[in-house]
PDB file of C-alpha atoms in Angstrom:
ATOM      1  CA  VAL A 895     -61.004 -47.222  -9.061  1.00 52.00           C
ATOM      2  CA  ALA A 896     -63.697 -44.766 -10.062  1.00 60.00           C
ATOM      3  CA  ILE A 897     -67.488 -44.700 -10.103  1.00 65.00           C
ATOM      4  CA  SER A 898     -68.877 -45.175 -13.578  1.00 66.00           C
ATOM      5  CA  PRO A 899     -72.431 -45.398 -14.977  1.00 73.00           C
ATOM      6  CA  SER A 900     -71.274 -47.993 -17.462  1.00 75.00           C
ATOM      7  CA  CYS A 901     -72.527 -51.538 -16.867  1.00 77.00           C
ATOM      8  CA  VAL A 902     -69.068 -52.838 -17.755  1.00 78.00           C
ATOM      9  CA  ASN A 903     -67.692 -51.245 -14.533  1.00 78.00           C
ATOM     10  CA  TYR A 904     -70.654 -52.293 -12.392  1.00 81.00           C
ATOM     11  CA  ASP A 905     -68.658 -54.616 -10.051  1.00 83.00           C
ATOM     12  CA  GLU A 906     -65.905 -52.057  -9.497  1.00 84.00           C
ATOM     13  CA  THR A 907     -68.417 -49.265  -8.905  1.00 83.00           C
ATOM     14  CA  LEU A 908     -70.345 -51.349  -6.380  1.00 86.00           C
ATOM     15  CA  SER A 909     -67.126 -52.344  -4.598  1.00 88.00           C
ATOM     16  CA  THR A 910     -66.002 -48.695  -4.416  1.00 88.00           C
ATOM     17  CA  LEU A 911     -69.363 -47.599  -2.988  1.00 89.00           C
ATOM     18  CA  ARG A 912     -69.282 -50.372  -0.356  1.00 92.00           C
ATOM     19  CA  TYR A 913     -65.727 -49.393   0.622  1.00 92.00           C
ATOM     20  CA  ALA A 914     -66.737 -45.723   0.911  1.00 92.00           C
ATOM     21  CA  ASP A 915     -69.706 -46.685   3.094  1.00 92.00           C
ATOM     22  CA  ARG A 916     -67.477 -48.763   5.401  1.00 92.00           C
ATOM     23  CA  ALA A 917     -64.865 -45.986   5.542  1.00 93.00           C
ATOM     24  CA  LYS A 918     -67.540 -43.490   6.662  1.00 93.00           C
ATOM     25  CA  GLN A 919     -68.504 -45.786   9.531  1.00 92.00           C
ATOM     26  CA  ILE A 920     -64.977 -45.857  10.987  1.00 91.00           C
ATOM     27  CA  LYS A 921     -64.846 -43.851  14.202  1.00 90.00           C
ATOM     28  CA  ASN A 922     -61.553 -43.016  15.889  1.00 86.00           C
ATOM     29  CA  LYS A 923     -61.543 -42.344  19.568  1.00 84.00           C
ATOM     30  CA  ALA A 924     -58.439 -40.600  20.880  1.00 82.00           C
ATOM     31  CA  VAL A 925     -57.469 -41.811  24.335  1.00 76.00           C
ATOM     32  CA  VAL A 926     -54.812 -40.210  26.498  1.00 76.00           C
ATOM     33  CA  ASN A 927     -52.469 -42.669  28.174  1.00 79.00           C
ATOM     34  CA  GLU A 928     -52.609 -42.111  31.906  1.00 74.00           C
ATOM     35  CA  ASP A 929     -51.639 -43.890  35.075  1.00 76.00           C
ATOM     36  CA  PRO A 930     -54.578 -45.871  36.542  1.00 75.00           C
ATOM     37  CA  ASN A 931     -53.919 -44.291  39.940  1.00 76.00           C
ATOM     38  CA  GLN A 932     -54.083 -40.812  38.430  1.00 79.00           C
ATOM     39  CA  LYS A 933     -57.338 -41.718  36.691  1.00 81.00           C
ATOM     40  CA  LEU A 934     -58.781 -42.962  40.004  1.00 80.00           C
ATOM     41  CA  ILE A 935     -57.613 -39.821  41.816  1.00 81.00           C
ATOM     42  CA  ARG A 936     -59.110 -37.566  39.136  1.00 84.00           C
ATOM     43  CA  GLY A 937     -62.424 -39.480  39.258  1.00 84.00           C
ATOM     44  CA  LEU A 938     -62.575 -39.283  43.056  1.00 84.00           C
ATOM     45  CA  LYS A 939     -61.845 -35.553  43.012  1.00 86.00           C
ATOM     46  CA  GLU A 940     -64.606 -34.990  40.456  1.00 88.00           C
ATOM     47  CA  GLU A 941     -67.058 -37.028  42.524  1.00 85.00           C
ATOM     48  CA  ILE A 942     -66.115 -35.133  45.694  1.00 83.00           C
ATOM     49  CA  GLU A 943     -66.688 -31.812  43.931  1.00 87.00           C
ATOM     50  CA  GLU A 944     -70.049 -33.026  42.597  1.00 84.00           C
ATOM     51  CA  LEU A 945     -71.127 -34.187  46.065  1.00 80.00           C
ATOM     52  CA  LYS A 946     -70.012 -30.884  47.621  1.00 82.00           C
ATOM     53  CA  ARG A 947     -71.931 -28.952  44.952  1.00 84.00           C
ATOM     54  CA  MET A 948     -75.037 -31.024  45.641  1.00 79.00           C
ATOM     55  CA  LEU A 949     -74.690 -30.500  49.408  1.00 78.00           C
ATOM     56  CA  MET A 950     -74.274 -26.728  49.051  1.00 80.00           C
ATOM     57  CA  SER A 951     -77.099 -26.253  46.561  1.00 80.00           C
ATOM     58  CA  GLY A 952     -79.519 -28.523  48.414  1.00 71.00           C
ATOM     59  CA  GLU A 953     -80.064 -30.794  45.407  1.00 67.00           C
ATOM     60  CA  MET A 954     -80.481 -33.846  47.552  1.00 59.00           C
ATOM     61  CA  PRO A 955     -82.363 -36.817  46.207  1.00 57.00           C
ATOM     62  CA  ALA A 956     -85.544 -37.677  48.070  1.00 54.00           C
ATOM     63  CA  GLY A 957     -85.567 -40.300  50.788  1.00 51.00           C
ATOM     64  CA  GLY A 958     -83.074 -38.832  53.262  1.00 55.00           C
ATOM     65  CA  GLN A 959     -80.004 -39.830  51.321  1.00 63.00           C
ATOM     66  CA  GLN A 960     -78.046 -36.806  52.521  1.00 65.00           C
ATOM     67  CA  GLN A 961     -76.312 -38.881  55.174  1.00 70.00           C
ATOM     68  CA  GLY A 962     -75.471 -41.517  52.553  1.00 72.00           C
ATOM     69  CA  MET A 963     -74.011 -38.874  50.258  1.00 71.00           C
ATOM     70  CA  GLU A 964     -71.953 -37.382  53.085  1.00 75.00           C
ATOM     71  CA  GLU A 965     -70.624 -40.855  53.883  1.00 79.00           C
ATOM     72  CA  ALA A 966     -69.830 -41.425  50.213  1.00 78.00           C
ATOM     73  CA  MET A 967     -68.009 -38.093  50.073  1.00 78.00           C
ATOM     74  CA  LYS A 968     -65.995 -38.961  53.201  1.00 83.00           C
ATOM     75  CA  GLU A 969     -65.188 -42.388  51.763  1.00 83.00           C
ATOM     76  CA  ASN A 970     -64.023 -40.811  48.496  1.00 80.00           C
ATOM     77  CA  GLN A 971     -61.846 -38.344  50.398  1.00 81.00           C
ATOM     78  CA  ARG A 972     -60.365 -41.224  52.411  1.00 81.00           C
ATOM     79  CA  LEU A 973     -59.627 -43.193  49.224  1.00 80.00           C
ATOM     80  CA  LEU A 974     -58.059 -40.099  47.678  1.00 79.00           C
ATOM     81  CA  ARG A 975     -55.807 -39.548  50.710  1.00 77.00           C
ATOM     82  CA  GLU A 976     -54.894 -43.247  50.751  1.00 74.00           C
ATOM     83  CA  SER A 977     -53.945 -43.302  47.063  1.00 72.00           C
ATOM     84  CA  GLU A 978     -51.846 -40.144  47.434  1.00 71.00           C
ATOM     85  CA  ARG A 979     -50.223 -41.510  50.605  1.00 67.00           C
ATOM     86  CA  THR A 980     -49.470 -44.756  48.819  1.00 67.00           C
ATOM     87  CA  TRP A 981     -47.661 -42.835  46.085  1.00 62.00           C
ATOM     88  CA  GLU A 982     -45.668 -40.883  48.669  1.00 69.00           C
ATOM     89  CA  ASP A 983     -44.835 -44.116  50.515  1.00 75.00           C
ATOM     90  CA  LYS A 984     -43.636 -45.688  47.278  1.00 69.00           C
ATOM     91  CA  LEU A 985     -41.444 -42.666  46.620  1.00 69.00           C
ATOM     92  CA  LYS A 986     -40.074 -42.793  50.169  1.00 78.00           C
ATOM     93  CA  ASP A 987     -39.375 -46.532  49.863  1.00 75.00           C
ATOM     94  CA  SER A 988     -37.577 -45.959  46.557  1.00 68.00           C
ATOM     95  CA  ARG A 989     -35.400 -43.267  48.113  1.00 74.00           C
ATOM     96  CA  ASN A 990     -34.560 -45.506  51.085  1.00 79.00           C
ATOM     97  CA  GLN A 991     -33.704 -48.374  48.758  1.00 75.00           C
ATOM     98  CA  PHE A 992     -31.506 -46.067  46.663  1.00 67.00           C
ATOM     99  CA  GLN A 993     -29.634 -44.937  49.787  1.00 74.00           C
ATOM    100  CA  GLU A 994     -29.107 -48.554  50.870  1.00 76.00           C
ATOM    101  CA  HIS A 995     -27.789 -49.476  47.422  1.00 67.00           C
ATOM    102  CA  SER A 996     -25.545 -46.414  47.396  1.00 63.00           C
ATOM    103  CA  ALA A 997     -24.097 -47.349  50.787  1.00 68.00           C
ATOM    104  CA  ALA A 998     -23.517 -50.956  49.671  1.00 67.00           C
ATOM    105  CA  PHE A 999     -21.981 -49.745  46.415  1.00 59.00           C
ATOM    106  CA  ALA A1000     -19.671 -47.374  48.284  1.00 61.00           C
ATOM    107  CA  LYS A1001     -18.651 -50.252  50.580  1.00 62.00           C
ATOM    108  CA  MET A1002     -17.757 -52.335  47.532  1.00 61.00           C
ATOM    109  CA  GLY A1003     -15.640 -49.559  46.075  1.00 55.00           C
ATOM    110  CA  GLY A1004     -18.084 -47.488  44.104  1.00 55.00           C
ATOM    111  CA  VAL A1005     -17.148 -44.971  41.453  1.00 51.00           C
ATOM    112  CA  ALA A1006     -14.698 -42.289  42.476  1.00 45.00           C
ATOM    113  CA  ASP A1007     -13.596 -38.950  41.157  1.00 53.00           C
ATOM    114  CA  ASP A1008     -10.532 -38.491  38.917  1.00 58.00           C
ATOM    115  CA  GLU A1009      -8.586 -36.406  41.450  1.00 64.00           C
ATOM    116  CA  ARG A1010      -8.609 -39.162  44.049  1.00 70.00           C
ATOM    117  CA  MET A1011      -7.708 -41.743  41.411  1.00 70.00           C
ATOM    118  CA  SER A1012      -4.615 -39.745  40.423  1.00 76.00           C
ATOM    119  CA  THR A1013      -3.298 -39.541  44.001  1.00 82.00           C
ATOM    120  CA  THR A1014      -4.335 -42.828  45.666  1.00 83.00           C
ATOM    121  CA  ALA A1015      -3.432 -46.433  44.793  1.00 86.00           C
ATOM    122  CA  HIS A1016      -6.475 -48.289  43.495  1.00 82.00           C
ATOM    123  CA  ILE A1017      -7.751 -51.120  41.314  1.00 83.00           C
ATOM    124  CA  ILE A1018     -10.537 -50.884  38.726  1.00 77.00           C
ATOM    125  CA  ASN A1019     -12.669 -53.685  37.330  1.00 76.00           C
ATOM    126  CA  LEU A1020     -12.276 -54.644  33.676  1.00 70.00           C
ATOM    127  CA  ASN A1021     -15.034 -56.254  31.658  1.00 69.00           C
ATOM    128  CA  GLN A1022     -15.610 -57.268  28.046  1.00 68.00           C
ATOM    129  CA  ASP A1023     -18.668 -55.011  28.100  1.00 68.00           C
ATOM    130  CA  PRO A1024     -17.333 -51.420  27.909  1.00 64.00           C
ATOM    131  CA  GLN A1025     -20.263 -50.126  29.962  1.00 63.00           C
ATOM    132  CA  MET A1026     -19.311 -52.418  32.846  1.00 67.00           C
ATOM    133  CA  SER A1027     -15.581 -51.601  32.825  1.00 61.00           C
ATOM    134  CA  GLY A1028     -14.456 -49.025  35.351  1.00 62.00           C
ATOM    135  CA  VAL A1029     -17.677 -49.246  37.336  1.00 66.00           C
ATOM    136  CA  LEU A1030     -16.002 -50.499  40.531  1.00 76.00           C
ATOM    137  CA  VAL A1031     -12.981 -48.711  41.971  1.00 77.00           C
ATOM    138  CA  HIS A1032     -11.283 -49.965  45.128  1.00 81.00           C
ATOM    139  CA  PHE A1033      -8.858 -47.592  46.894  1.00 82.00           C
ATOM    140  CA  PHE A1034      -5.965 -48.587  49.120  1.00 84.00           C
ATOM    141  CA  GLU A1035      -5.740 -45.794  51.705  1.00 81.00           C
ATOM    142  CA  GLY A1036      -3.233 -47.320  54.094  1.00 82.00           C
ATOM    143  CA  GLY A1037      -2.491 -50.445  56.066  1.00 89.00           C
ATOM    144  CA  LEU A1038      -3.621 -53.892  54.974  1.00 91.00           C
ATOM    145  CA  THR A1039      -6.505 -54.580  52.617  1.00 91.00           C
ATOM    146  CA  LYS A1040      -7.700 -58.184  52.357  1.00 92.00           C
ATOM    147  CA  ILE A1041      -9.137 -59.381  49.063  1.00 91.00           C
ATOM    148  CA  GLY A1042     -11.169 -62.585  48.822  1.00 92.00           C
ATOM    149  CA  ARG A1043     -14.571 -64.195  48.778  1.00 91.00           C
ATOM    150  CA  LYS A1044     -17.473 -63.481  51.088  1.00 91.00           C
ATOM    151  CA  ASP A1045     -17.353 -66.989  52.574  1.00 91.00           C
ATOM    152  CA  ALA A1046     -13.751 -66.611  53.851  1.00 90.00           C
ATOM    153  CA  GLU A1047     -13.015 -67.377  57.516  1.00 91.00           C
ATOM    154  CA  GLU A1048     -11.923 -63.777  58.132  1.00 90.00           C
ATOM    155  CA  PRO A1049     -13.938 -60.825  56.792  1.00 91.00           C
ATOM    156  CA  GLN A1050     -12.464 -59.449  53.576  1.00 90.00           C
ATOM    157  CA  ASN A1051     -12.169 -55.716  52.867  1.00 90.00           C
ATOM    158  CA  ILE A1052     -12.822 -56.275  49.167  1.00 89.00           C
ATOM    159  CA  GLU A1053     -15.156 -59.140  48.343  1.00 89.00           C
ATOM    160  CA  LEU A1054     -14.873 -60.692  44.890  1.00 86.00           C
ATOM    161  CA  SER A1055     -16.631 -63.642  43.303  1.00 84.00           C
ATOM    162  CA  GLY A1056     -15.672 -65.936  40.480  1.00 83.00           C
ATOM    163  CA  LEU A1057     -14.367 -69.407  39.754  1.00 85.00           C
ATOM    164  CA  SER A1058     -10.690 -68.509  40.130  1.00 87.00           C
ATOM    165  CA  ILE A1059     -11.074 -66.343  43.259  1.00 89.00           C
ATOM    166  CA  ASN A1060      -9.886 -68.039  46.469  1.00 91.00           C
ATOM    167  CA  LYS A1061     -11.489 -67.462  49.850  1.00 90.00           C
ATOM    168  CA  GLN A1062      -8.390 -65.481  50.803  1.00 91.00           C
ATOM    169  CA  HIS A1063      -7.007 -64.336  47.481  1.00 93.00           C
ATOM    170  CA  ALA A1064      -4.565 -61.473  48.111  1.00 93.00           C
ATOM    171  CA  VAL A1065      -3.407 -58.848  50.593  1.00 94.00           C
ATOM    172  CA  VAL A1066      -2.566 -55.275  49.626  1.00 93.00           C
ATOM    173  CA  SER A1067      -0.187 -53.434  51.929  1.00 93.00           C
ATOM    174  CA  THR A1068       0.018 -49.646  51.707  1.00 91.00           C
ATOM    175  CA  ILE A1069       2.708 -47.895  53.723  1.00 90.00           C
ATOM    176  CA  GLY A1070       3.307 -44.261  52.806  1.00 86.00           C
ATOM    177  CA  ASN A1071       3.783 -44.030  49.014  1.00 85.00           C
ATOM    178  CA  LYS A1072       4.478 -47.747  48.618  1.00 91.00           C
ATOM    179  CA  THR A1073       1.698 -50.203  47.771  1.00 91.00           C
ATOM    180  CA  THR A1074       2.418 -53.929  47.546  1.00 92.00           C
ATOM    181  CA  LEU A1075       0.105 -56.681  46.319  1.00 90.00           C
ATOM    182  CA  LYS A1076       0.869 -60.174  47.679  1.00 93.00           C
ATOM    183  CA  PRO A1077      -1.146 -63.167  46.460  1.00 92.00           C
ATOM    184  CA  CYS A1078      -2.228 -65.646  49.107  1.00 91.00           C
ATOM    185  CA  GLU A1079      -1.324 -69.327  48.852  1.00 89.00           C
ATOM    186  CA  GLY A1080      -2.939 -70.994  45.835  1.00 86.00           C
ATOM    187  CA  ALA A1081      -4.069 -67.740  44.194  1.00 84.00           C
ATOM    188  CA  LYS A1082      -3.550 -67.411  40.449  1.00 78.00           C
TER     189      LYS A1082
END
């Protein structure tokens, strides 16, 4: 659509001019995505620097507010330390939780390296989802390994769950190079 002095195009010309006027009034404001904690920390640091600058230059407001400003600066520093400490605590908690999960995962069998898998008897989980297959590997180092559910009378070395898993499902016996799997009574 173009602007034309012809009265035949009056409506189109007026519409184009209104659109151009509205388009000129559009203002874009670019905003950087940032963590709210980081924004708070940055704001507190800026305020601390401003308060320090005012203290050093003697630009104190009238009315003896120097003590109030010093208290505000101390409060801001405390909030800054607390927010940074909170982040460090969260990181520490995450690391502790990861170590706990790793230990539990290793107890359940975990993922092992190929060299050990080629020399030691083991079982691997299979799943319809290819990403879930081979995630758990249980090794049979030697002696007896009991396989069953968590609620079995005796503690099981390998705990499984599922509708067809009995409380005491199977026993794996490893003596030297020979590994034998014996199902318990009623196991399918």
